[in-house]
mmCIF file of C-alpha atoms in Angstrom:
data_model
loop_
_atom_site.group_PDB
_atom_site.id
_atom_site.type_symbol
_atom_site.label_atom_id
_atom_site.label_comp_id
_atom_site.label_asym_id
_atom_site.label_seq_id
_atom_site.Cartn_x
_atom_site.Cartn_y
_atom_site.Cartn_z
ATOM 1 C CA MET A 8 -21.947 -198.242 47.084
ATOM 2 C CA PHE A 9 -20.696 -195.633 44.529
ATOM 3 C CA ALA A 10 -20.662 -196.948 40.855
ATOM 4 C CA GLY A 11 -18.207 -194.547 39.099
ATOM 5 C CA ARG A 12 -17.666 -190.535 39.439
ATOM 6 C CA ILE A 13 -19.728 -188.298 41.732
ATOM 7 C CA ARG A 14 -19.914 -184.917 41.024
ATOM 8 C CA LEU A 15 -19.608 -182.203 43.567
ATOM 9 C CA PRO A 16 -19.504 -178.570 43.890
ATOM 10 C CA MET A 17 -17.323 -176.551 46.191
ATOM 11 C CA PRO A 18 -17.946 -176.916 49.115
ATOM 12 C CA PHE A 19 -19.587 -180.084 49.280
ATOM 13 C CA ARG A 20 -22.084 -180.147 52.270
ATOM 14 C CA ARG A 21 -25.373 -180.870 53.871
ATOM 15 C CA VAL A 22 -26.059 -184.069 51.727
ATOM 16 C CA ARG A 23 -27.167 -187.037 53.868
ATOM 17 C CA LEU A 24 -27.140 -190.815 52.450
ATOM 18 C CA GLY A 25 -28.722 -193.198 54.330
ATOM 19 C CA ALA A 26 -27.314 -196.643 54.474
ATOM 20 C CA GLY A 27 -27.456 -199.136 51.811
ATOM 21 C CA CYS A 28 -27.662 -196.239 48.933
ATOM 22 C CA MET A 29 -26.358 -196.930 45.293
ATOM 23 C CA VAL A 30 -25.214 -193.747 43.630
ATOM 24 C CA GLY A 31 -24.279 -194.366 39.695
ATOM 25 C CA ASP A 32 -21.540 -192.513 37.709
ATOM 26 C CA GLY A 33 -22.220 -189.206 37.105
ATOM 27 C CA VAL A 34 -24.659 -187.977 39.819
ATOM 28 C CA PHE A 35 -24.495 -184.668 40.835
ATOM 29 C CA PHE A 36 -25.492 -183.462 44.112
ATOM 30 C CA GLN A 37 -25.280 -179.396 44.927
ATOM 31 C CA THR A 38 -26.937 -177.662 48.056
ATOM 32 C CA GLY A 39 -26.524 -173.843 49.236
ATOM 33 C CA ARG A 40 -25.159 -172.580 52.482
ATOM 34 C CA THR A 41 -28.332 -173.286 54.272
ATOM 35 C CA SER A 42 -30.160 -176.055 52.327
ATOM 36 C CA GLU A 43 -30.379 -179.793 52.387
ATOM 37 C CA ILE A 44 -30.726 -183.186 50.547
ATOM 38 C CA VAL A 45 -31.695 -186.105 52.927
ATOM 39 C CA ILE A 46 -31.614 -189.187 50.873
ATOM 40 C CA GLY A 47 -33.526 -192.176 52.817
ATOM 41 C CA ASP A 48 -31.620 -195.798 53.063
ATOM 42 C CA ASP A 49 -31.717 -198.092 50.267
ATOM 43 C CA VAL A 50 -32.222 -195.478 47.691
ATOM 44 C CA SER A 51 -30.519 -195.734 44.173
ATOM 45 C CA LEU A 52 -30.120 -192.634 42.110
ATOM 46 C CA ASN A 53 -28.693 -194.008 38.783
ATOM 47 C CA THR A 54 -26.285 -192.325 35.958
ATOM 48 C CA GLY A 55 -26.682 -188.726 35.061
ATOM 49 C CA THR A 56 -29.442 -187.819 38.194
ATOM 50 C CA HIS A 57 -29.060 -184.249 39.197
ATOM 51 C CA VAL A 58 -30.275 -183.490 43.075
ATOM 52 C CA VAL A 59 -30.044 -179.539 43.361
ATOM 53 C CA ALA A 60 -31.436 -178.160 46.771
ATOM 54 C CA ALA A 61 -31.706 -174.302 47.350
ATOM 55 C CA GLN A 62 -34.068 -175.133 50.394
ATOM 56 C CA SER A 63 -34.772 -178.838 50.885
ATOM 57 C CA ILE A 64 -35.248 -181.965 48.987
ATOM 58 C CA ARG A 65 -35.778 -185.340 50.826
ATOM 59 C CA ILE A 66 -36.133 -188.654 49.425
ATOM 60 C CA GLY A 67 -37.931 -191.731 50.978
ATOM 61 C CA THR A 68 -36.422 -195.060 51.930
ATOM 62 C CA GLY A 69 -36.264 -197.527 49.094
ATOM 63 C CA THR A 70 -37.046 -194.924 46.286
ATOM 64 C CA ALA A 71 -35.076 -196.178 42.763
ATOM 65 C CA ILE A 72 -34.353 -193.076 40.595
ATOM 66 C CA GLY A 73 -33.430 -193.729 37.149
ATOM 67 C CA GLU A 74 -30.921 -192.320 34.462
ATOM 68 C CA TYR A 75 -31.190 -188.808 33.871
ATOM 69 C CA VAL A 76 -33.383 -187.428 36.552
ATOM 70 C CA THR A 77 -33.426 -183.897 37.615
ATOM 71 C CA ILE A 78 -34.764 -183.005 41.125
ATOM 72 C CA ARG A 79 -34.400 -179.118 41.742
ATOM 73 C CA ASP A 80 -36.489 -177.285 44.302
ATOM 74 C CA GLN A 81 -35.870 -174.117 42.386
ATOM 75 C CA ASP A 82 -37.318 -172.397 39.000
ATOM 76 C CA HIS A 83 -36.183 -169.345 37.027
ATOM 77 C CA ARG A 84 -38.424 -166.589 37.379
ATOM 78 C CA PHE A 85 -39.288 -165.401 33.869
ATOM 79 C CA THR A 86 -40.765 -162.141 32.182
ATOM 80 C CA PRO A 87 -41.030 -161.996 28.399
ATOM 81 C CA GLY A 88 -38.862 -159.756 26.592
ATOM 82 C CA THR A 89 -36.200 -159.657 29.741
ATOM 83 C CA GLY A 90 -34.747 -162.719 29.709
ATOM 84 C CA VAL A 91 -34.036 -165.305 32.251
ATOM 85 C CA ARG A 92 -30.965 -163.881 33.774
ATOM 86 C CA GLY A 93 -30.812 -161.764 36.936
ATOM 87 C CA GLN A 94 -34.691 -162.508 37.733
ATOM 88 C CA GLY A 95 -34.347 -164.753 40.535
ATOM 89 C CA PHE A 96 -35.889 -167.850 41.325
ATOM 90 C CA ASP A 97 -38.979 -169.496 43.095
ATOM 91 C CA ILE A 98 -37.935 -171.752 45.464
ATOM 92 C CA ALA A 99 -39.822 -174.363 47.069
ATOM 93 C CA PRO A 100 -38.852 -177.953 49.188
ATOM 94 C CA ILE A 101 -39.560 -181.272 47.587
ATOM 95 C CA GLU A 102 -40.775 -184.386 49.130
ATOM 96 C CA ILE A 103 -40.938 -187.784 47.724
ATOM 97 C CA GLY A 104 -42.153 -190.697 49.703
ATOM 98 C CA GLU A 105 -40.666 -194.059 50.476
ATOM 99 C CA ASN A 106 -40.856 -197.099 47.995
ATOM 100 C CA CYS A 107 -41.380 -194.961 44.766
ATOM 101 C CA TRP A 108 -39.963 -195.760 41.054
ATOM 102 C CA ILE A 109 -38.694 -192.650 39.524
ATOM 103 C CA GLY A 110 -38.190 -193.541 35.638
ATOM 104 C CA ARG A 111 -35.500 -192.048 33.065
ATOM 105 C CA GLY A 112 -35.645 -188.391 32.539
ATOM 106 C CA VAL A 113 -37.939 -187.095 34.612
ATOM 107 C CA HIS A 114 -38.078 -183.709 36.103
ATOM 108 C CA ILE A 115 -39.421 -183.059 39.600
ATOM 109 C CA GLY A 116 -39.750 -178.998 40.503
ATOM 110 C CA PRO A 117 -40.182 -176.925 43.253
ATOM 111 C CA GLY A 118 -43.145 -177.531 45.788
ATOM 112 C CA SER A 119 -43.707 -181.258 44.375
ATOM 113 C CA CYS A 120 -44.750 -183.808 46.888
ATOM 114 C CA VAL A 121 -44.758 -187.350 45.870
ATOM 115 C CA GLY A 122 -46.527 -189.838 47.900
ATOM 116 C CA ALA A 123 -45.025 -193.740 49.141
ATOM 117 C CA GLY A 124 -45.208 -196.409 46.706
ATOM 118 C CA CYS A 125 -45.709 -194.032 43.294
ATOM 119 C CA ILE A 126 -44.338 -194.638 39.713
ATOM 120 C CA ILE A 127 -43.561 -191.731 37.655
ATOM 121 C CA ALA A 128 -43.509 -192.541 34.095
ATOM 122 C CA ALA A 129 -40.269 -191.693 31.855
ATOM 123 C CA ASN A 130 -39.669 -188.040 30.988
ATOM 124 C CA ALA A 131 -42.687 -186.796 32.895
ATOM 125 C CA VAL A 132 -42.327 -183.350 34.298
ATOM 126 C CA VAL A 133 -43.592 -183.443 37.809
ATOM 127 C CA ARG A 134 -45.076 -180.262 39.875
ATOM 128 C CA GLY A 135 -47.502 -180.205 42.420
ATOM 129 C CA THR A 136 -48.830 -182.914 45.252
ATOM 130 C CA PHE A 137 -49.659 -186.308 44.564
ATOM 131 C CA GLY A 138 -51.161 -188.760 46.959
ATOM 132 C CA PRO A 139 -49.658 -192.294 47.517
ATOM 133 C CA ASN A 140 -49.789 -195.352 45.008
ATOM 134 C CA LEU A 141 -50.247 -193.399 41.740
ATOM 135 C CA LEU A 142 -49.090 -194.030 38.443
ATOM 136 C CA ILE A 143 -48.036 -190.259 37.439
ATOM 137 C CA ALA A 144 -47.212 -189.520 33.760
ATOM 138 C CA GLY A 145 -46.976 -186.897 31.216
ATOM 139 C CA VAL A 146 -45.908 -183.282 30.598
ATOM 140 C CA PRO A 147 -47.222 -181.734 32.552
ATOM 141 C CA ALA A 148 -47.494 -185.115 34.919
ATOM 142 C CA ARG A 149 -50.905 -186.394 36.149
ATOM 143 C CA ALA A 150 -51.899 -188.992 37.926
ATOM 144 C CA ARG A 151 -53.480 -191.557 35.627
ATOM 145 C CA ARG A 152 -53.647 -194.731 37.756
ATOM 146 C CA LEU A 153 -54.290 -195.784 41.071
ATOM 147 C CA LEU A 154 -51.730 -198.466 42.235
ATOM 148 C CA ALA A 155 -53.475 -201.503 44.186
ATOM 149 C CA GLU A 156 -51.763 -203.637 46.640
ATOM 150 C CA ASP A 157 -52.026 -206.737 44.740
ATOM 151 C CA GLY A 158 -49.880 -204.687 41.476
ATOM 152 C CA THR A 159 -53.158 -204.172 39.726
ATOM 153 C CA ARG A 160 -53.682 -200.546 38.074
ATOM 154 C CA HIS A 161 -57.307 -198.802 38.140
ATOM 155 C CA PRO A 162 -58.199 -195.714 36.324
ATOM 156 C CA LEU A 163 -58.890 -192.727 38.660
#
């Protein structure tokens, strides 16, 4: 289901949406010639979300993504005193597990791996590997709590 306009650069390629996905207004997808974005079934991407792949981004089934989330598998290289333009990129694939909840304004950067069942708090800046069933929050993001099957949250 598309709930508004979708922003697609030309040419649009290698973006796979699973069955039952909901894509909100102003969602932006971008891939390169050989990169891909693979989104599982029943994923929701809310207003203003950007998903940009230079290599690979995979989002698991049942994941809910809040407004204005950015998921990018590349970062600019930067040497102080020279500016960012022309320095290239660091690129690494991103994997987001099934049934995650990604809060408003989160940034997920290159090489990130988020386990199934995680909650990422609003405005977190995620880079790295996180196991399943964690509450992840902060800038930079850290695992803050373990999410138990009964819904309780336990300190790590």
